[in-house]
Coordinates of C-alpha atoms and ligand atoms in Angstrom, one line a residue:
M2 CA 187.7 139.2 114.8
K3 CA 188.7 142.1 112.1
K4 CA 186.3 142.9 109.8
R5 CA 188.7 141.8 107.0
E6 CA 189.4 138.6 108.5
F7 CA 185.4 137.9 109.5
L8 CA 184.8 138.8 105.5
K9 CA 187.7 136.8 104.2
S10 CA 186.8 133.7 106.5
L11 CA 183.4 134.3 104.2
G12 CA 185.3 133.9 101.2
L13 CA 184.2 137.7 100.1
L14 CA 187.5 138.7 100.6
T15 CA 189.0 138.7 96.7
A16 CA 192.5 140.1 95.7
G17 CA 191.4 143.5 94.6
G18 CA 189.0 143.8 97.7
V19 CA 185.9 142.9 98.7
V20 CA 182.6 141.6 96.5
S21 CA 180.4 143.6 95.5
S22 CA 177.3 141.8 97.8
A23 CA 179.4 142.0 100.6
V24 CA 179.1 145.7 100.9
N25 CA 175.2 145.7 102.0
P26 CA 175.1 144.4 105.5
A27 CA 172.3 142.6 105.3
S28 CA 173.4 140.2 102.2
A29 CA 176.8 139.7 104.5
A30 CA 174.5 138.8 107.1
S31 CA 172.6 136.1 105.3
L32 CA 175.7 134.6 103.7
M33 CA 176.9 134.4 107.1
S34 CA 173.5 132.0 108.8
S35 CA 173.4 129.8 105.2
P36 CA 175.1 126.4 106.5
A37 CA 175.2 125.5 102.2
A38 CA 177.9 128.2 101.8
K39 CA 180.3 124.9 103.1
K40 CA 180.5 122.5 100.5
Q41 CA 179.3 119.2 101.4
I42 CA 182.3 116.6 100.7
G43 CA 182.4 113.3 102.2
L44 CA 185.9 110.9 103.7
Q45 CA 184.9 106.7 103.2
L46 CA 186.3 106.0 106.5
Y47 CA 188.0 103.0 104.8
S48 CA 190.7 105.0 104.4
L49 CA 191.9 106.2 107.4
G50 CA 192.6 102.8 108.6
K51 CA 194.0 102.0 112.0
E52 CA 194.3 105.4 112.1
L53 CA 190.8 105.5 112.9
T54 CA 190.0 102.4 114.5
D55 CA 192.5 103.0 117.3
D56 CA 190.7 105.7 118.8
V57 CA 187.0 106.3 117.2
P58 CA 185.6 109.5 119.0
E59 CA 188.8 110.8 118.6
G60 CA 189.5 109.8 114.5
L61 CA 186.2 111.2 113.5
K62 CA 186.5 114.8 115.7
K63 CA 189.7 114.9 113.5
V64 CA 187.6 114.1 110.0
A65 CA 185.6 117.1 110.6
K66 CA 188.3 119.3 111.3
I67 CA 189.5 118.7 108.8
G68 CA 186.3 120.0 106.9
Y69 CA 184.6 116.6 105.8
T70 CA 180.6 116.8 106.6
N71 CA 180.3 113.6 105.4
A72 CA 180.9 110.0 106.7
E73 CA 180.6 106.8 104.9
A74 CA 181.5 103.3 107.2
A75 CA 183.1 100.6 106.7
G76 CA 182.9 98.9 110.4
Y77 CA 179.9 97.1 110.0
R78 CA 180.5 93.3 112.1
D79 CA 178.4 90.9 113.6
R80 CA 175.5 93.9 114.4
K81 CA 178.4 95.9 116.0
M82 CA 180.0 98.9 114.5
Y83 CA 184.1 99.2 114.9
G84 CA 183.2 96.5 117.4
L85 CA 180.5 99.5 119.4
D86 CA 176.8 99.2 119.3
V87 CA 175.5 101.1 116.0
T88 CA 174.3 103.7 118.8
E89 CA 177.5 104.9 120.2
I90 CA 178.9 105.0 116.9
K91 CA 175.8 107.7 116.1
K92 CA 176.7 109.8 119.1
M93 CA 180.4 109.8 118.5
A94 CA 180.1 111.4 114.9
D95 CA 177.1 113.8 115.9
D96 CA 178.9 114.9 119.1
A97 CA 182.0 115.6 116.1
G98 CA 179.6 117.1 113.8
L99 CA 179.4 114.3 111.2
K100 CA 176.8 113.3 109.4
M101 CA 177.0 109.6 108.9
S102 CA 175.7 109.2 105.9
G103 CA 176.2 106.2 105.0
S104 CA 178.3 102.3 105.3
H105 CA 179.1 99.8 103.2
V106 CA 177.9 96.3 104.4
N107 CA 178.9 92.7 103.0
P108 CA 177.3 89.9 103.6
P109 CA 178.0 86.7 105.1
V110 CA 178.3 84.2 101.8
R111 CA 180.0 85.7 98.6
K112 CA 178.1 82.4 96.5
Y113 CA 174.4 83.4 95.7
S114 CA 172.5 80.2 95.3
K115 CA 168.1 79.4 95.8
D116 CA 169.7 77.8 98.9
N117 CA 171.3 80.6 100.5
K118 CA 168.9 83.3 99.2
A119 CA 166.6 83.2 102.6
E120 CA 169.8 83.8 104.8
I121 CA 171.1 86.8 102.8
A122 CA 167.8 88.5 103.2
D123 CA 167.9 87.9 106.7
F124 CA 171.5 88.9 106.9
W125 CA 170.0 92.3 104.8
K126 CA 166.7 92.6 107.1
A127 CA 169.0 93.1 110.2
A128 CA 171.6 95.2 108.6
V129 CA 168.7 97.8 107.7
E130 CA 167.3 97.7 111.3
D131 CA 170.8 98.2 112.4
H132 CA 171.4 101.4 110.0
A133 CA 168.1 102.6 110.8
K134 CA 169.3 103.2 114.0
L135 CA 172.6 104.8 112.2
G136 CA 170.1 107.3 110.8
V137 CA 172.1 106.9 107.2
T138 CA 170.8 107.5 103.9
T139 CA 172.4 104.8 102.1
L140 CA 173.5 101.4 102.9
V141 CA 176.4 100.2 100.0
Q142 CA 177.6 96.7 99.5
P143 CA 180.9 97.1 98.2
G144 CA 181.9 93.5 97.4
M145 CA 181.2 91.8 94.4
P146 CA 179.5 88.4 94.4
Q147 CA 181.1 85.7 92.6
V148 CA 179.5 85.0 89.0
E149 CA 180.7 82.4 86.9
T150 CA 177.2 82.6 84.3
E151 CA 175.3 84.7 83.1
S152 CA 172.3 83.2 85.7
D153 CA 174.1 84.1 88.5
V154 CA 174.5 87.1 87.3
A155 CA 170.4 87.0 87.1
L156 CA 170.5 85.7 90.8
V157 CA 172.5 88.6 92.2
A158 CA 170.1 90.9 90.5
E159 CA 167.4 89.4 91.8
I160 CA 169.0 89.3 95.9
F161 CA 169.9 93.3 95.0
N162 CA 166.2 94.1 94.5
N163 CA 165.1 92.2 97.3
A164 CA 168.1 94.0 99.2
G165 CA 166.5 97.3 98.1
E166 CA 163.4 96.9 98.4
A167 CA 164.1 95.8 102.5
A168 CA 166.1 99.1 103.0
K169 CA 163.8 101.0 101.1
A170 CA 160.8 100.1 103.9
A171 CA 163.2 101.3 106.4
G172 CA 163.9 105.6 104.1
I173 CA 166.9 104.1 103.3
K174 CA 168.9 103.9 99.6
W175 CA 170.4 101.0 98.8
G176 CA 173.0 101.0 96.4
Y177 CA 176.2 98.3 95.0
H178 CA 180.3 99.5 95.1
N179 CA 182.4 98.6 92.1
H180 CA 186.2 97.8 91.9
S181 CA 187.6 96.8 88.5
H182 CA 186.5 93.0 88.2
E183 CA 182.8 94.2 87.4
F184 CA 183.3 95.3 83.4
E185 CA 184.5 91.8 82.4
R186 CA 182.3 89.4 80.6
V187 CA 180.8 85.9 82.3
S188 CA 179.7 83.0 80.1
K189 CA 176.9 82.4 78.8
D190 CA 175.1 79.1 80.1
G191 CA 176.3 75.9 79.5
D192 CA 179.9 77.2 78.8
N193 CA 182.9 78.6 80.0
S194 CA 183.9 81.2 77.6
K195 CA 183.2 84.4 79.1
K196 CA 181.8 85.5 76.3
G197 CA 179.0 86.7 77.7
G198 CA 177.4 89.7 79.0
V199 CA 179.2 92.3 81.3
F200 CA 178.5 92.0 85.0
Y201 CA 177.8 95.8 85.7
D202 CA 175.7 96.6 82.8
M203 CA 173.7 93.0 83.6
V204 CA 173.7 94.4 87.1
L205 CA 172.5 97.8 85.7
N206 CA 169.5 96.6 83.2
G207 CA 168.5 93.6 85.7
T208 CA 167.8 95.8 88.7
D209 CA 165.3 98.4 89.5
P210 CA 166.2 101.9 89.5
S211 CA 163.3 102.2 92.8
L212 CA 165.3 100.2 94.1
V213 CA 169.2 99.9 93.3
F214 CA 171.4 102.8 92.8
F215 CA 175.2 102.5 92.1
E216 CA 177.7 104.0 94.0
M217 CA 180.4 104.5 90.8
D218 CA 184.0 104.2 92.3
V219 CA 185.5 105.9 89.5
Y220 CA 189.2 105.1 89.9
W221 CA 188.8 101.6 89.9
T222 CA 186.0 102.2 86.6
V223 CA 189.0 103.3 85.1
M224 CA 191.0 101.0 86.0
G225 CA 188.8 98.5 84.3
Q226 CA 189.1 100.4 81.4
C227 CA 186.1 102.0 81.3
D228 CA 185.0 105.5 81.0
P229 CA 182.9 106.5 83.8
L230 CA 181.2 109.3 81.6
E231 CA 179.9 106.6 79.0
Y232 CA 177.9 105.1 81.9
F233 CA 176.4 108.2 83.3
A234 CA 175.4 108.6 79.7
K235 CA 174.5 105.4 78.7
Y236 CA 172.3 104.5 82.3
P237 CA 171.5 108.7 83.5
G238 CA 170.3 108.6 87.3
R239 CA 171.5 105.8 88.0
F240 CA 175.1 106.8 90.2
P241 CA 172.9 109.4 92.7
V242 CA 176.9 108.9 94.5
L243 CA 180.1 108.7 93.7
H244 CA 183.3 107.4 95.3
I245 CA 186.1 110.0 94.6
K246 CA 188.8 107.6 94.6
D247 CA 192.5 108.2 92.6
R248 CA 195.6 106.1 92.9
K249 CA 197.4 108.3 95.9
V250 CA 196.4 111.9 96.7
L251 CA 193.3 112.8 94.8
G252 CA 194.8 115.0 91.5
Q253 CA 198.4 113.7 91.7
S254 CA 198.0 110.7 89.5
G255 CA 197.3 112.6 86.5
M256 CA 195.5 110.0 85.0
M257 CA 191.8 110.6 86.9
N258 CA 189.5 113.5 84.6
F259 CA 187.5 114.7 88.0
E260 CA 186.4 117.9 86.1
N261 CA 184.6 116.5 83.4
I262 CA 183.9 113.6 86.0
F263 CA 181.9 116.0 88.0
T264 CA 180.9 118.2 85.8
K265 CA 178.8 115.6 84.2
A266 CA 178.2 113.6 87.3
Y267 CA 176.3 116.7 88.1
E268 CA 174.0 116.6 84.7
N269 CA 173.1 113.3 86.0
G270 CA 171.5 113.9 89.5
L271 CA 174.9 113.5 91.7
D272 CA 173.5 113.9 95.5
E273 CA 176.9 112.9 97.4
F274 CA 180.4 112.1 96.9
F275 CA 182.7 110.1 98.9
V276 CA 186.7 110.5 99.2
E277 CA 188.9 106.7 99.2
L278 CA 192.4 106.9 99.9
E279 CA 194.2 103.6 100.1
G280 CA 196.8 103.2 101.9
I281 CA 200.2 105.4 101.1
R282 CA 203.8 104.2 101.2
N283 CA 205.4 107.5 101.4
G284 CA 205.6 108.8 105.0
M285 CA 202.6 110.6 105.1
T286 CA 199.9 109.1 107.5
Q287 CA 196.7 108.6 105.9
F288 CA 194.7 111.7 108.0
E289 CA 196.9 113.6 105.9
G290 CA 196.6 112.5 103.0
V291 CA 192.9 112.6 103.3
K292 CA 193.5 116.3 104.3
E293 CA 195.1 117.0 100.9
C294 CA 192.1 114.9 99.3
F295 CA 189.8 117.6 100.5
D296 CA 191.7 120.9 100.1
Y297 CA 191.8 119.8 96.4
L298 CA 188.1 118.8 96.1
N299 CA 187.4 122.0 98.9
K300 CA 189.4 124.4 96.1
A301 CA 188.1 122.8 93.1
K302 CA 185.7 124.9 91.0
F303 CA 184.2 122.1 89.5
V304 CA 182.9 120.4 93.0
K305 CA 180.3 122.6 94.4
Ligands
MG428 MG1 185.9 102.5 96.7

């Protein structure tokens, strides 16, 4: 590689020439050996749908080749991951050079009750065991339980705390991912007026911050007519992981202020985020779409 290309590949060559620190070969060498120079950008693998599940090992390699460093799985069912043993998926991710850092998992029941609490606890115990083998740092429930009243929400918070405790014992952080219905009010006990608390706030207040974190999906929060920034300010430290999603490819709808979101999220303790892209209908493949999303964040100055 010629020197000019080499410097360019390090991001040290500007329009005007070489950035001054690169003149010193020692500092150039130290930059070269520092893997932290690469942005840590995650992908929720659900974004790829069938384009991934048709050939998981090849798909994971393509994800890493785009430049994504981390992935969040969405294929855990019947104690298998994408139909395979979790240790096989771990090996495929390792081979691709991708860190499988998280996973989305829903328990088998949507309506929680005193009668199925034990069944849900058993489910999480097994899921935690499997995900410890996968080597994830986060385990996240993406589906909203069915709730009508404030008592239902209190039971959800209790069950979330228990799941968080089981995960914590294995060194995994347990979290909850929202869509838009979480921002609606439930009913007070004994009526159906929908004039009780807001589900999302009740669960934030009803769970132990040392056991349950919140992976805010910023797009679905906006679709729920709420402002992610207000939640960051109101519940500091509760949103260490985000889903970065837009109506289509990131940055193209004009409805998401990602610069403000990232700026405030970092101040609020953001440690990881995952791009999410739903089905595209304009002739682009999902892989092409997730590449455009990556390029958007990789170029954005507000993403560290
Ligand atoms: Mg999401």
